[in-house]
Amino acid sequence: MMPVYVNKLPHKDEAEKIAMDVMEKVDRQYAKGLTLLRIEKQTRHYVDGGQTVEFPVLWIKMMHNNGSFNWVTIGGDGQIIEFEREVRWDYMMSRRQTEMWYYDDWVLARTGEGPQLLPPAALA
């Protein structure tokens, strides 16, 4: 049985507060160097029993004063879906520089079991 997701996303102000709370809990000192860049409505999905389940999220992107990108993704009722920090960008190659261990297709490319991903994905 597929889980039921609440599609009611928090207001953007509340989403920003939730995201900063997450970053502060992970590393309070690091969080002091973060600046909000933008909040986007996006979708995430997973496959359950051969069926794709899609649900809405808010993606809160921040930049750290060390030049890295950071984000927290929030689902319905303020549920934390994912977060990432210290992501680096390769401006010369127009692609992500930081490895993508959370992304199945990148892992397959890294282990030689799948094709190299196109930019903006990181080289495997």
PDB file of C-alpha atoms in Angstrom:
ATOM      1  CA  MET A   1       0.000   0.000   0.000  1.00  0.00           C
ATOM      2  CA  MET A   2       1.366   3.399  -0.980  1.00  0.00           C
ATOM      3  CA  PRO A   3       1.651   6.031   1.734  1.00  0.00           C
ATOM      4  CA  VAL A   4      -0.606   9.041   1.506  1.00  0.00           C
ATOM      5  CA  TYR A   5       1.212  12.344   1.366  1.00  0.00           C
ATOM      6  CA  VAL A   6      -0.225  15.596   2.546  1.00  0.00           C
ATOM      7  CA  ASN A   7      -0.038  18.017  -0.353  1.00  0.00           C
ATOM      8  CA  LYS A   8      -0.406  21.097   1.858  1.00  0.00           C
ATOM      9  CA  LEU A   9       2.981  22.785   1.760  1.00  0.00           C
ATOM     10  CA  PRO A  10       3.943  25.352   4.385  1.00  0.00           C
ATOM     11  CA  HIS A  11       3.985  29.057   3.562  1.00  0.00           C
ATOM     12  CA  LYS A  12       7.352  30.179   2.176  1.00  0.00           C
ATOM     13  CA  ASP A  13       8.201  32.108   5.354  1.00  0.00           C
ATOM     14  CA  GLU A  14       7.566  29.002   7.449  1.00  0.00           C
ATOM     15  CA  ALA A  15       9.539  26.835   4.995  1.00  0.00           C
ATOM     16  CA  GLU A  16      12.541  29.166   5.285  1.00  0.00           C
ATOM     17  CA  LYS A  17      12.360  28.946   9.090  1.00  0.00           C
ATOM     18  CA  ILE A  18      12.149  25.127   8.980  1.00  0.00           C
ATOM     19  CA  ALA A  19      15.124  24.981   6.607  1.00  0.00           C
ATOM     20  CA  MET A  20      17.268  27.228   8.788  1.00  0.00           C
ATOM     21  CA  ASP A  21      16.292  25.214  11.878  1.00  0.00           C
ATOM     22  CA  VAL A  22      17.524  22.054  10.126  1.00  0.00           C
ATOM     23  CA  MET A  23      20.834  23.659   9.186  1.00  0.00           C
ATOM     24  CA  GLU A  24      21.294  25.028  12.719  1.00  0.00           C
ATOM     25  CA  LYS A  25      20.646  21.613  14.261  1.00  0.00           C
ATOM     26  CA  VAL A  26      23.246  20.054  11.968  1.00  0.00           C
ATOM     27  CA  ASP A  27      25.904  22.730  12.607  1.00  0.00           C
ATOM     28  CA  ARG A  28      24.983  25.960  14.388  1.00  0.00           C
ATOM     29  CA  GLN A  29      28.259  27.730  13.551  1.00  0.00           C
ATOM     30  CA  TYR A  30      28.069  26.788   9.861  1.00  0.00           C
ATOM     31  CA  ALA A  31      24.445  27.951   9.646  1.00  0.00           C
ATOM     32  CA  LYS A  32      25.501  31.480  10.625  1.00  0.00           C
ATOM     33  CA  GLY A  33      27.203  31.795   7.212  1.00  0.00           C
ATOM     34  CA  LEU A  34      24.087  30.908   5.175  1.00  0.00           C
ATOM     35  CA  THR A  35      22.050  33.315   3.050  1.00  0.00           C
ATOM     36  CA  LEU A  36      18.739  32.433   1.406  1.00  0.00           C
ATOM     37  CA  LEU A  37      18.944  32.398  -2.400  1.00  0.00           C
ATOM     38  CA  ARG A  38      15.463  31.221  -3.380  1.00  0.00           C
ATOM     39  CA  ILE A  39      12.507  28.992  -2.634  1.00  0.00           C
ATOM     40  CA  GLU A  40      11.063  26.907  -5.469  1.00  0.00           C
ATOM     41  CA  LYS A  41       8.033  24.658  -5.681  1.00  0.00           C
ATOM     42  CA  GLN A  42       9.200  21.332  -7.153  1.00  0.00           C
ATOM     43  CA  THR A  43       8.138  17.686  -7.187  1.00  0.00           C
ATOM     44  CA  ARG A  44       9.837  14.523  -5.958  1.00  0.00           C
ATOM     45  CA  HIS A  45       8.969  10.952  -6.781  1.00  0.00           C
ATOM     46  CA  TYR A  46       9.712   7.355  -5.943  1.00  0.00           C
ATOM     47  CA  VAL A  47       8.614   4.001  -7.347  1.00  0.00           C
ATOM     48  CA  ASP A  48       6.446   1.740  -5.185  1.00  0.00           C
ATOM     49  CA  GLY A  49       5.441  -1.635  -6.591  1.00  0.00           C
ATOM     50  CA  GLY A  50       6.098  -0.452 -10.127  1.00  0.00           C
ATOM     51  CA  GLN A  51       4.024   2.711  -9.739  1.00  0.00           C
ATOM     52  CA  THR A  52       5.568   6.161  -9.658  1.00  0.00           C
ATOM     53  CA  VAL A  53       4.359   8.242  -6.736  1.00  0.00           C
ATOM     54  CA  GLU A  54       4.859  11.991  -7.154  1.00  0.00           C
ATOM     55  CA  PHE A  55       4.442  14.639  -4.478  1.00  0.00           C
ATOM     56  CA  PRO A  56       5.021  18.410  -4.159  1.00  0.00           C
ATOM     57  CA  VAL A  57       7.875  19.947  -2.185  1.00  0.00           C
ATOM     58  CA  LEU A  58       9.446  23.317  -1.468  1.00  0.00           C
ATOM     59  CA  TRP A  59      13.168  23.502  -2.239  1.00  0.00           C
ATOM     60  CA  ILE A  60      14.957  26.102  -0.099  1.00  0.00           C
ATOM     61  CA  LYS A  61      18.358  26.959  -1.601  1.00  0.00           C
ATOM     62  CA  MET A  62      21.023  28.823   0.355  1.00  0.00           C
ATOM     63  CA  MET A  63      24.584  29.950  -0.252  1.00  0.00           C
ATOM     64  CA  HIS A  64      27.282  29.824   2.381  1.00  0.00           C
ATOM     65  CA  ASN A  65      29.872  32.565   2.723  1.00  0.00           C
ATOM     66  CA  ASN A  66      32.488  29.927   1.762  1.00  0.00           C
ATOM     67  CA  GLY A  67      30.914  29.759  -1.731  1.00  0.00           C
ATOM     68  CA  SER A  68      29.091  26.433  -1.356  1.00  0.00           C
ATOM     69  CA  PHE A  69      25.428  25.795  -2.070  1.00  0.00           C
ATOM     70  CA  ASN A  70      23.102  24.204   0.475  1.00  0.00           C
ATOM     71  CA  TRP A  71      19.446  23.255   0.497  1.00  0.00           C
ATOM     72  CA  VAL A  72      16.611  21.726   2.438  1.00  0.00           C
ATOM     73  CA  THR A  73      13.586  20.188   0.728  1.00  0.00           C
ATOM     74  CA  ILE A  74      10.299  20.296   2.634  1.00  0.00           C
ATOM     75  CA  GLY A  75       7.144  18.302   1.916  1.00  0.00           C
ATOM     76  CA  GLY A  76       3.575  18.527   3.132  1.00  0.00           C
ATOM     77  CA  ASP A  77       2.989  19.664   6.700  1.00  0.00           C
ATOM     78  CA  GLY A  78       6.651  20.727   6.950  1.00  0.00           C
ATOM     79  CA  GLN A  79       8.114  17.220   6.623  1.00  0.00           C
ATOM     80  CA  ILE A  80      11.856  17.230   5.866  1.00  0.00           C
ATOM     81  CA  ILE A  81      12.391  15.268   2.656  1.00  0.00           C
ATOM     82  CA  GLU A  82      16.110  15.881   2.080  1.00  0.00           C
ATOM     83  CA  PHE A  83      18.916  18.272   2.805  1.00  0.00           C
ATOM     84  CA  GLU A  84      22.361  18.786   1.412  1.00  0.00           C
ATOM     85  CA  ARG A  85      25.265  21.032   2.306  1.00  0.00           C
ATOM     86  CA  GLU A  86      28.670  21.983   0.956  1.00  0.00           C
ATOM     87  CA  VAL A  87      27.707  21.450  -2.686  1.00  0.00           C
ATOM     88  CA  ARG A  88      30.281  22.910  -5.054  1.00  0.00           C
ATOM     89  CA  TRP A  89      29.722  24.005  -8.638  1.00  0.00           C
ATOM     90  CA  ASP A  90      32.249  23.687 -11.489  1.00  0.00           C
ATOM     91  CA  TYR A  91      31.602  26.897 -13.389  1.00  0.00           C
ATOM     92  CA  MET A  92      34.054  26.044 -16.198  1.00  0.00           C
ATOM     93  CA  MET A  93      32.267  22.746 -16.919  1.00  0.00           C
ATOM     94  CA  SER A  94      28.774  24.102 -16.114  1.00  0.00           C
ATOM     95  CA  ARG A  95      28.075  21.158 -13.859  1.00  0.00           C
ATOM     96  CA  ARG A  96      27.996  20.145 -10.259  1.00  0.00           C
ATOM     97  CA  GLN A  97      31.416  19.352  -8.796  1.00  0.00           C
ATOM     98  CA  THR A  98      30.296  17.563  -5.615  1.00  0.00           C
ATOM     99  CA  GLU A  99      29.694  13.805  -5.831  1.00  0.00           C
ATOM    100  CA  MET A 100      26.064  12.651  -5.903  1.00  0.00           C
ATOM    101  CA  TRP A 101      25.958   9.489  -3.782  1.00  0.00           C
ATOM    102  CA  TYR A 102      22.237   9.938  -3.055  1.00  0.00           C
ATOM    103  CA  TYR A 103      21.326   9.692  -6.771  1.00  0.00           C
ATOM    104  CA  ASP A 104      20.973   6.141  -8.159  1.00  0.00           C
ATOM    105  CA  ASP A 105      21.903   6.965 -11.768  1.00  0.00           C
ATOM    106  CA  TRP A 106      25.084   8.738 -10.627  1.00  0.00           C
ATOM    107  CA  VAL A 107      26.069   5.740  -8.481  1.00  0.00           C
ATOM    108  CA  LEU A 108      25.504   3.409 -11.450  1.00  0.00           C
ATOM    109  CA  ALA A 109      27.706   5.629 -13.630  1.00  0.00           C
ATOM    110  CA  ARG A 110      30.348   5.761 -10.890  1.00  0.00           C
ATOM    111  CA  THR A 111      30.459   1.955 -10.642  1.00  0.00           C
ATOM    112  CA  GLY A 112      30.532   1.530 -14.426  1.00  0.00           C
ATOM    113  CA  GLU A 113      27.052   0.035 -14.541  1.00  0.00           C
ATOM    114  CA  GLY A 114      25.409   3.003 -16.255  1.00  0.00           C
ATOM    115  CA  PRO A 115      26.199   5.871 -18.619  1.00  0.00           C
ATOM    116  CA  GLN A 116      27.940   9.086 -17.580  1.00  0.00           C
ATOM    117  CA  LEU A 117      25.328  11.714 -16.729  1.00  0.00           C
ATOM    118  CA  LEU A 118      25.030  14.915 -18.713  1.00  0.00           C
ATOM    119  CA  PRO A 119      25.551  18.339 -17.117  1.00  0.00           C
ATOM    120  CA  PRO A 120      24.513  19.738 -14.755  1.00  0.00           C
ATOM    121  CA  ALA A 121      25.047  16.411 -12.939  1.00  0.00           C
ATOM    122  CA  ALA A 122      28.495  15.771 -11.469  1.00  0.00           C
ATOM    123  CA  LEU A 123      30.973  13.588 -13.332  1.00  0.00           C
ATOM    124  CA  ALA A 124      30.885  10.107 -11.856  1.00  0.00           C
TER     125      ALA A 124
END
